[in-house]
Amino acid sequence: MSLRLRPVVLTVSVCLALAACAPMTDTSKTPNAAVQTANKQLATVKTNRAPIQAAWWQKFNDPLMTALIQEAWQANPDLASAQASVKSARAQGVIAGASLLPSLSSSGSARTANGSGTSLSAGMDASWELDFFGANRLANSAAQSDVKAAEAGYEDAKASLAAEVASAYVNLRLAQARLGVAQQNNKSRKETVNLTSLRQQAGLSSGLEVEQSKLSLGQTQAQVPALESAVARSKYALAALTGKTPEALDQRLKVAKLIPNATGRLSSDIPANALRQRPDIRAAEYRVTAASARVGEAKANLYPSFNLGGSLSLAGKNLGDLFDINNLARSLLTSISAPLFDGRRLQQRVVVQDAAYEQAVAAYKKAVLVALQDVANNYSTIAALQKQQPLLAQNLQLARSAENLARLSYNAGTADFQNVLDAQRSVLSAQESLLSAQADYSLALISLYKAVGGSW
């Protein structure tokens, strides 16, 4: 063996020996165990289900609310940002996949020297990393999981935006309804002021009763500006969500409508698969898969890497020489490299990726717990409001009846005017309580539909 070859052979032998002695641990963590552990918490829910229908807002039978959601999807800046994230992740996936393929490059040059004429050259180089330990494959797998996570994140942004628009729309209708109630009560109390004034002129009422009726009217009138401001703020919120100027929706939203309420019977059985299809849970699961692959990639980088390269070159003094096969020069190179000493940098990268994997698993478990909490909270709210609304409606009827009796008694001179004022306040309070309960019920339904990723 020549002296020139001995260092090369020695280097290759050392690399192979180190590779043989290195512990052959698994090149990736298996995310299934962690994911299945978290999914056990979903197993308490029945699994029979109908296919998810994403357009849950159509159950509210409000075409304007549906139109606003569609417009928000087209123009909302946050959704545009999420869409850009998907585009970036897909590009990163293509880059990661390119590492599995050979690379090919070409070059050409022309040089003129004094006295020797012009010389031409052209060449082509190729290289390919032989992915024996799967580092590039695992990197590509992680990138593809990142793409799926970004796509799920985009769907989560869409679901959140739809819920925000629907909630803002309900709050607008609530503010308009409360404003309408206040204006109606103002009209009623103006009539009371006129009545007490006439009774005072006839000697049937005192000046105190007139002042009390005016005070009651002033108190309800003072609520109107705040309610008008609430209506305006709700319009501005919807305009911002749909990517419009604050005044853009005035004409479409100026007419007050009833608070939207979903039709149909609400099932009490939430299938586990519905929760698993929540976009945020799917995104968290894909992040676990990506983190698992990166652990394997970091471990694979501890082993030697093999590269195969080659080149073709042609040279001559004219174009004809470049096409002459006799002027072709060829070379083939195989190289091997292995980490000998790097200050434990590669080993610590494994530790870093292990920690990232543990964080991804914890985030997935948290997403599952949050989903269960969202469903439980909204179901509890809906159940309470379903019991409360009939009672509030009955209270409103009783309050109106009491107000009518108080008026009759006062006109007959058998009751004090304070009874009329108290009855009017009770009617106003009962009206606002019922409206708030109706809006809270719709808001809880919206949150529940979002919590289960759609209807079921």
XYZ file of C-alpha atoms in Angstrom:
456
model
C 0.000 0.000 0.000
C 1.403 3.384 -0.950
C 2.165 6.016 1.648
C -0.354 8.396 -0.014
C -3.249 5.979 0.470
C -2.535 5.081 4.088
C -3.988 8.285 5.642
C -7.152 7.918 3.550
C -7.628 4.275 4.508
C -6.939 5.094 8.147
C -9.551 7.876 8.147
C -12.208 5.658 6.549
C -11.441 2.825 8.982
C -11.803 5.129 11.985
C -15.111 6.480 10.692
C -16.534 2.999 10.135
C -15.330 1.841 13.549
C -16.999 4.778 15.266
C -20.199 4.128 13.378
C -20.154 0.486 14.418
C -19.530 1.325 18.083
C -22.184 4.071 18.242
C -25.399 3.058 20.026
C -28.088 2.306 17.428
C -30.999 4.011 19.141
C -34.362 4.568 17.445
C -34.129 7.340 14.877
C -37.483 8.773 15.847
C -39.907 8.940 18.655
C -43.305 7.419 18.058
C -45.937 10.087 18.704
C -48.813 7.604 18.792
C -48.382 6.733 22.470
C -48.533 10.335 23.656
C -51.378 11.186 21.312
C -53.380 8.120 22.318
C -52.885 8.960 25.995
C -54.334 12.399 25.455
C -57.163 10.998 23.348
C -58.268 8.720 26.200
C -59.835 11.794 27.748
C -62.096 12.024 24.704
C -63.239 8.423 25.030
C -65.892 9.337 27.591
C -67.960 10.858 24.807
C -70.069 8.679 22.546
C -68.578 7.939 19.138
C -71.710 7.631 16.983
C -71.951 10.730 14.876
C -73.007 12.284 11.607
C -70.419 13.936 9.345
C -69.325 17.376 10.509
C -70.923 20.273 8.658
C -68.676 23.304 8.869
C -71.353 25.898 8.016
C -72.974 25.797 11.454
C -73.967 29.472 11.179
C -76.623 28.569 8.623
C -78.621 27.051 11.474
C -79.266 30.596 12.721
C -81.290 31.353 9.556
C -79.845 34.852 9.212
C -78.611 35.534 5.644
C -76.865 38.766 6.670
C -74.804 37.020 9.344
C -73.812 34.342 6.822
C -72.838 37.010 4.287
C -70.689 38.831 6.846
C -68.832 35.625 7.695
C -68.094 34.997 4.027
C -66.892 38.577 3.586
C -64.619 38.260 6.611
C -63.027 35.172 5.082
C -62.210 37.180 1.987
C -60.724 40.294 3.586
C -59.687 39.717 7.210
C -55.957 40.493 7.756
C -55.466 37.733 10.354
C -56.780 35.132 7.932
C -54.510 36.469 5.189
C -51.575 36.072 7.582
C -52.553 32.459 8.334
C -52.805 31.768 4.606
C -49.308 33.184 4.114
C -48.045 30.824 6.822
C -49.432 27.886 4.850
C -47.689 29.145 1.717
C -44.387 29.434 3.593
C -44.736 25.960 5.119
C -45.398 24.411 1.717
C -42.300 26.074 0.296
C -40.258 24.748 3.233
C -41.657 21.299 2.492
C -40.425 21.505 -1.101
C -36.989 22.589 0.129
C -36.829 19.660 2.558
C -37.902 17.214 -0.133
C -35.182 18.486 -2.464
C -32.509 17.143 -0.092
C -33.543 13.607 -1.054
C -32.751 14.194 -4.733
C -29.444 14.549 -6.577
C -28.255 18.039 -7.435
C -26.957 18.951 -10.887
C -25.181 22.132 -12.006
C -23.485 23.310 -15.177
C -20.891 25.934 -16.017
C -19.185 27.449 -19.020
C -16.438 29.968 -19.667
C -14.484 31.645 -22.415
C -11.016 33.116 -21.950
C -8.842 35.146 -24.295
C -5.105 35.293 -23.669
C -2.464 37.284 -25.608
C -0.783 35.151 -28.199
C -2.726 31.973 -27.482
C -6.175 32.804 -28.800
C -9.486 31.987 -27.136
C -10.084 28.913 -25.018
C -13.566 27.555 -24.234
C -14.647 25.230 -21.466
C -17.925 23.681 -20.286
C -18.696 21.386 -17.432
C -21.397 19.643 -15.448
C -21.259 18.616 -11.774
C -23.567 16.243 -9.921
C -23.769 15.249 -6.276
C -26.035 13.091 -4.150
C -26.059 12.454 -0.437
C -26.753 8.806 0.306
C -29.232 9.046 3.147
C -28.236 5.792 4.877
C -29.425 6.793 8.353
C -32.572 8.641 7.270
C -31.723 12.187 8.399
C -32.992 13.779 5.194
C -36.060 11.568 5.051
C -36.962 12.500 8.610
C -36.366 16.189 7.890
C -38.721 15.905 4.922
C -41.293 14.094 7.068
C -41.108 16.862 9.679
C -41.566 19.516 6.995
C -44.631 17.762 5.597
C -46.123 17.601 9.096
C -45.425 21.318 9.428
C -47.411 21.874 6.245
C -50.371 19.963 7.651
C -50.103 21.867 10.939
C -50.100 25.178 9.063
C -53.137 24.101 7.031
C -54.947 23.096 10.228
C -53.928 26.434 11.742
C -55.488 28.195 8.774
C -58.718 26.250 9.282
C -58.608 27.141 12.987
C -58.231 30.808 12.058
C -61.275 30.499 9.776
C -63.327 28.823 12.507
C -62.314 31.443 15.070
C -63.085 34.265 12.649
C -66.534 32.848 11.871
C -67.279 32.621 15.602
C -66.034 36.179 16.182
C -68.198 37.588 13.399
C -71.259 35.660 14.584
C -70.703 36.776 18.193
C -70.230 40.402 17.173
C -73.419 40.184 15.101
C -75.371 38.811 18.083
C -73.988 41.578 20.306
C -75.088 44.134 17.714
C -78.631 42.780 17.660
C -78.660 42.737 21.473
C -77.537 46.382 21.616
C -80.190 47.364 19.053
C -82.865 45.454 20.982
C -81.881 47.129 24.258
C -81.950 50.498 22.524
C -85.422 49.721 21.182
C -86.640 48.760 24.681
C -85.233 51.982 26.133
C -86.921 54.080 23.446
C -90.201 52.235 24.031
C -89.957 52.866 27.773
C -89.197 56.533 27.132
C -92.405 56.801 25.155
C -94.373 55.111 27.940
C -92.872 57.355 30.628
C -93.566 60.466 28.584
C -97.215 59.426 28.636
C -96.949 59.010 32.409
C -95.516 62.536 32.736
C -98.418 63.905 30.680
C -100.903 61.941 32.786
C -99.543 63.168 36.113
C -99.463 66.743 34.808
C -103.118 66.529 33.807
C -104.007 64.995 37.163
C -102.165 67.812 38.921
C -104.143 70.394 36.984
C -107.305 68.605 38.019
C -106.154 68.547 41.634
C -105.831 64.772 41.698
C -102.010 64.579 41.865
C -99.353 66.444 43.741
C -96.317 68.235 42.350
C -94.159 65.498 43.878
C -95.729 62.892 41.630
C -95.100 65.059 38.574
C -91.434 65.487 39.510
C -91.087 61.767 40.210
C -92.467 60.923 36.769
C -90.069 63.401 35.127
C -87.146 61.907 37.064
C -88.113 58.429 35.922
C -88.264 59.658 32.311
C -84.879 61.347 32.634
C -83.284 58.182 33.966
C -84.374 56.122 30.955
C -83.439 58.924 28.548
C -79.935 58.982 30.029
C -79.464 55.342 29.006
C -80.056 56.039 25.313
C -76.664 57.625 24.429
C -74.768 54.725 26.008
C -76.924 52.205 24.136
C -76.441 54.102 20.860
C -72.689 53.975 21.497
C -72.904 50.212 22.076
C -74.677 49.807 18.724
C -71.997 51.865 16.976
C -69.163 49.895 18.605
C -70.716 46.611 17.510
C -70.930 47.905 13.935
C -67.290 48.988 14.071
C -66.273 45.561 15.362
C -68.047 43.857 12.467
C -66.477 46.281 9.996
C -62.985 45.524 11.330
C -63.570 41.769 11.175
C -64.770 41.996 7.580
C -61.905 44.288 6.534
C -64.109 47.325 5.917
C -64.192 50.937 7.080
C -66.385 51.727 10.137
C -69.081 53.376 8.006
C -69.213 50.670 5.329
C -71.853 48.543 7.070
C -74.160 51.333 8.304
C -76.791 50.899 5.604
C -76.897 47.101 5.931
C -77.059 47.063 9.726
C -79.130 50.116 10.585
C -82.438 48.218 10.654
C -82.811 46.395 13.957
C -83.643 42.686 13.811
C -84.338 39.968 16.326
C -81.428 38.304 18.082
C -80.583 35.272 15.882
C -81.250 31.886 17.408
C -80.348 28.467 15.986
C -83.160 26.181 14.992
C -83.324 22.453 15.520
C -82.784 20.196 18.506
C -79.393 20.285 20.156
C -77.980 16.817 20.745
C -76.479 16.186 24.170
C -73.991 13.599 22.838
C -70.763 15.064 21.486
C -68.875 12.352 19.558
C -65.187 12.014 20.351
C -64.266 12.168 16.670
C -65.858 15.608 16.457
C -63.453 16.960 19.054
C -60.503 15.252 17.396
C -61.347 17.083 14.187
C -61.060 20.491 15.836
C -58.478 22.384 13.752
C -56.386 23.378 16.768
C -56.198 19.774 18.003
C -55.235 18.543 14.530
C -52.561 21.239 14.313
C -51.195 20.252 17.728
C -51.105 16.587 16.695
C -49.199 17.390 13.503
C -46.700 19.389 15.560
C -46.126 16.315 17.720
C -45.436 14.292 14.579
C -43.040 16.944 13.252
C -41.196 17.142 16.570
C -40.915 13.350 16.639
C -39.324 13.307 13.199
C -36.851 16.021 14.188
C -35.708 13.932 17.149
C -34.907 11.148 14.701
C -33.171 13.582 12.367
C -30.954 14.863 15.193
C -30.039 11.291 16.147
C -29.299 10.324 12.547
C -26.895 13.241 12.270
C -24.713 11.534 14.892
C -23.689 8.943 12.292
C -21.447 9.252 9.230
C -22.737 10.790 6.022
C -21.941 9.489 2.534
C -21.803 11.603 -0.605
C -21.470 10.583 -4.215
C -20.232 13.169 -6.692
C -19.166 13.343 -10.301
C -18.242 15.790 -13.006
C -17.944 16.032 -16.775
C -15.856 18.706 -18.471
C -14.944 19.707 -22.029
C -12.327 22.188 -23.186
C -11.051 23.490 -26.511
C -10.260 26.488 -28.634
C -13.527 26.543 -30.577
C -17.143 25.339 -30.384
C -16.308 22.242 -32.390
C -13.898 21.104 -29.707
C -16.690 21.282 -27.098
C -18.653 18.702 -29.032
C -15.683 16.400 -29.487
C -16.068 13.356 -27.229
C -12.307 12.909 -27.229
C -11.968 16.104 -25.175
C -14.305 14.782 -22.440
C -12.884 14.518 -18.914
C -14.756 12.493 -16.284
C -14.406 12.106 -12.563
C -16.286 10.249 -9.824
C -15.821 10.897 -6.120
C -17.228 9.116 -3.116
C -16.734 10.739 0.260
C -17.554 9.831 3.831
C -17.571 12.141 6.811
C -18.285 11.456 10.457
C -18.277 13.669 13.524
C -15.190 13.033 15.673
C -15.217 15.986 18.046
C -17.661 18.893 18.039
C -17.866 19.828 21.700
C -21.031 17.667 22.080
C -22.904 19.995 19.723
C -24.727 17.190 17.899
C -25.603 15.371 21.125
C -27.080 18.542 22.572
C -29.160 19.004 19.436
C -30.773 15.669 20.262
C -31.521 16.987 23.751
C -33.008 20.159 22.260
C -35.257 18.198 19.907
C -36.273 15.851 22.731
C -37.351 18.872 24.754
C -39.229 20.282 21.745
C -41.026 16.949 21.375
C -42.046 16.997 25.039
C -43.328 20.549 24.605
C -45.372 19.519 21.565
C -46.918 16.609 23.480
C -47.758 18.886 26.405
C -49.310 21.406 24.022
C -51.403 18.646 22.450
C -52.643 17.456 25.831
C -53.488 21.034 26.759
C -55.430 21.478 23.500
C -57.483 18.382 24.344
C -58.182 19.614 27.874
C -59.158 23.056 26.588
C -61.531 21.435 24.074
C -63.194 19.406 26.796
C -63.449 22.477 29.012
C -64.943 24.569 26.198
C -67.607 21.959 25.525
C -68.427 21.469 29.209
C -68.635 25.211 29.908
C -70.876 25.942 26.948
C -73.136 22.976 27.620
C -73.499 24.122 31.219
C -74.365 27.640 30.076
C -76.860 26.393 27.504
C -78.541 24.064 30.002
C -78.907 26.881 32.536
C -80.287 29.326 29.950
C -82.757 26.769 28.635
C -84.213 26.594 32.136
C -83.920 30.310 32.748
C -85.505 31.727 29.587
C -89.083 30.460 30.246
C -88.904 31.879 33.756
C -87.655 35.245 32.485
C -90.423 35.348 29.865
C -92.972 34.597 32.583
C -91.455 37.302 34.806
C -91.850 39.824 31.988
C -95.531 38.971 31.628
C -96.023 39.311 35.384
C -94.172 42.632 35.414
C -96.373 44.020 32.644
C -99.483 42.810 34.413
C -98.292 44.416 37.658
C -97.602 47.681 35.840
C -101.104 47.686 34.363
C -102.692 47.029 37.758
C -100.566 49.732 39.372
C -101.723 52.243 36.767
C -105.380 51.293 37.249
C -105.065 51.517 41.009
C -103.317 54.871 40.789
C -105.935 56.265 38.411
C -108.653 55.033 40.789
C -106.880 56.746 43.687
C -106.360 53.519 45.645
C -102.571 53.248 45.236
C -99.543 55.495 45.535
C -97.698 56.732 42.427
C -94.535 55.077 43.694
C -96.154 51.732 42.885
C -96.390 52.798 39.241
C -92.715 53.797 39.137
C -91.622 50.544 40.750
C -93.719 48.551 38.302
C -92.194 50.408 35.343
C -88.685 49.671 36.595
C -89.590 46.000 36.996
C -90.811 45.842 33.387
C -87.607 47.434 32.093
C -85.449 45.091 34.190
C -87.412 42.022 33.046
C -87.108 43.053 29.396
C -83.351 43.547 29.611
C -82.872 40.272 31.515
C -84.781 38.327 28.860
C -82.855 39.967 26.008
C -79.530 39.263 27.715
C -80.488 35.633 28.250
C -81.477 35.250 24.598
C -78.172 36.750 23.455
C -76.183 34.647 25.942
C -77.892 31.511 24.631
C -76.939 32.330 21.037
C -73.382 33.213 22.065
C -73.078 29.920 23.967
C -74.331 28.022 20.903
C -71.740 29.778 18.736
C -68.994 28.897 21.205
C -70.200 25.295 21.372
C -70.258 24.896 17.611
C -66.717 26.286 17.487
C -65.640 24.026 20.384
C -66.622 20.870 18.499
C -65.288 22.018 15.140
C -68.727 22.402 13.553
C -72.183 20.896 13.954
C -72.866 17.317 14.894
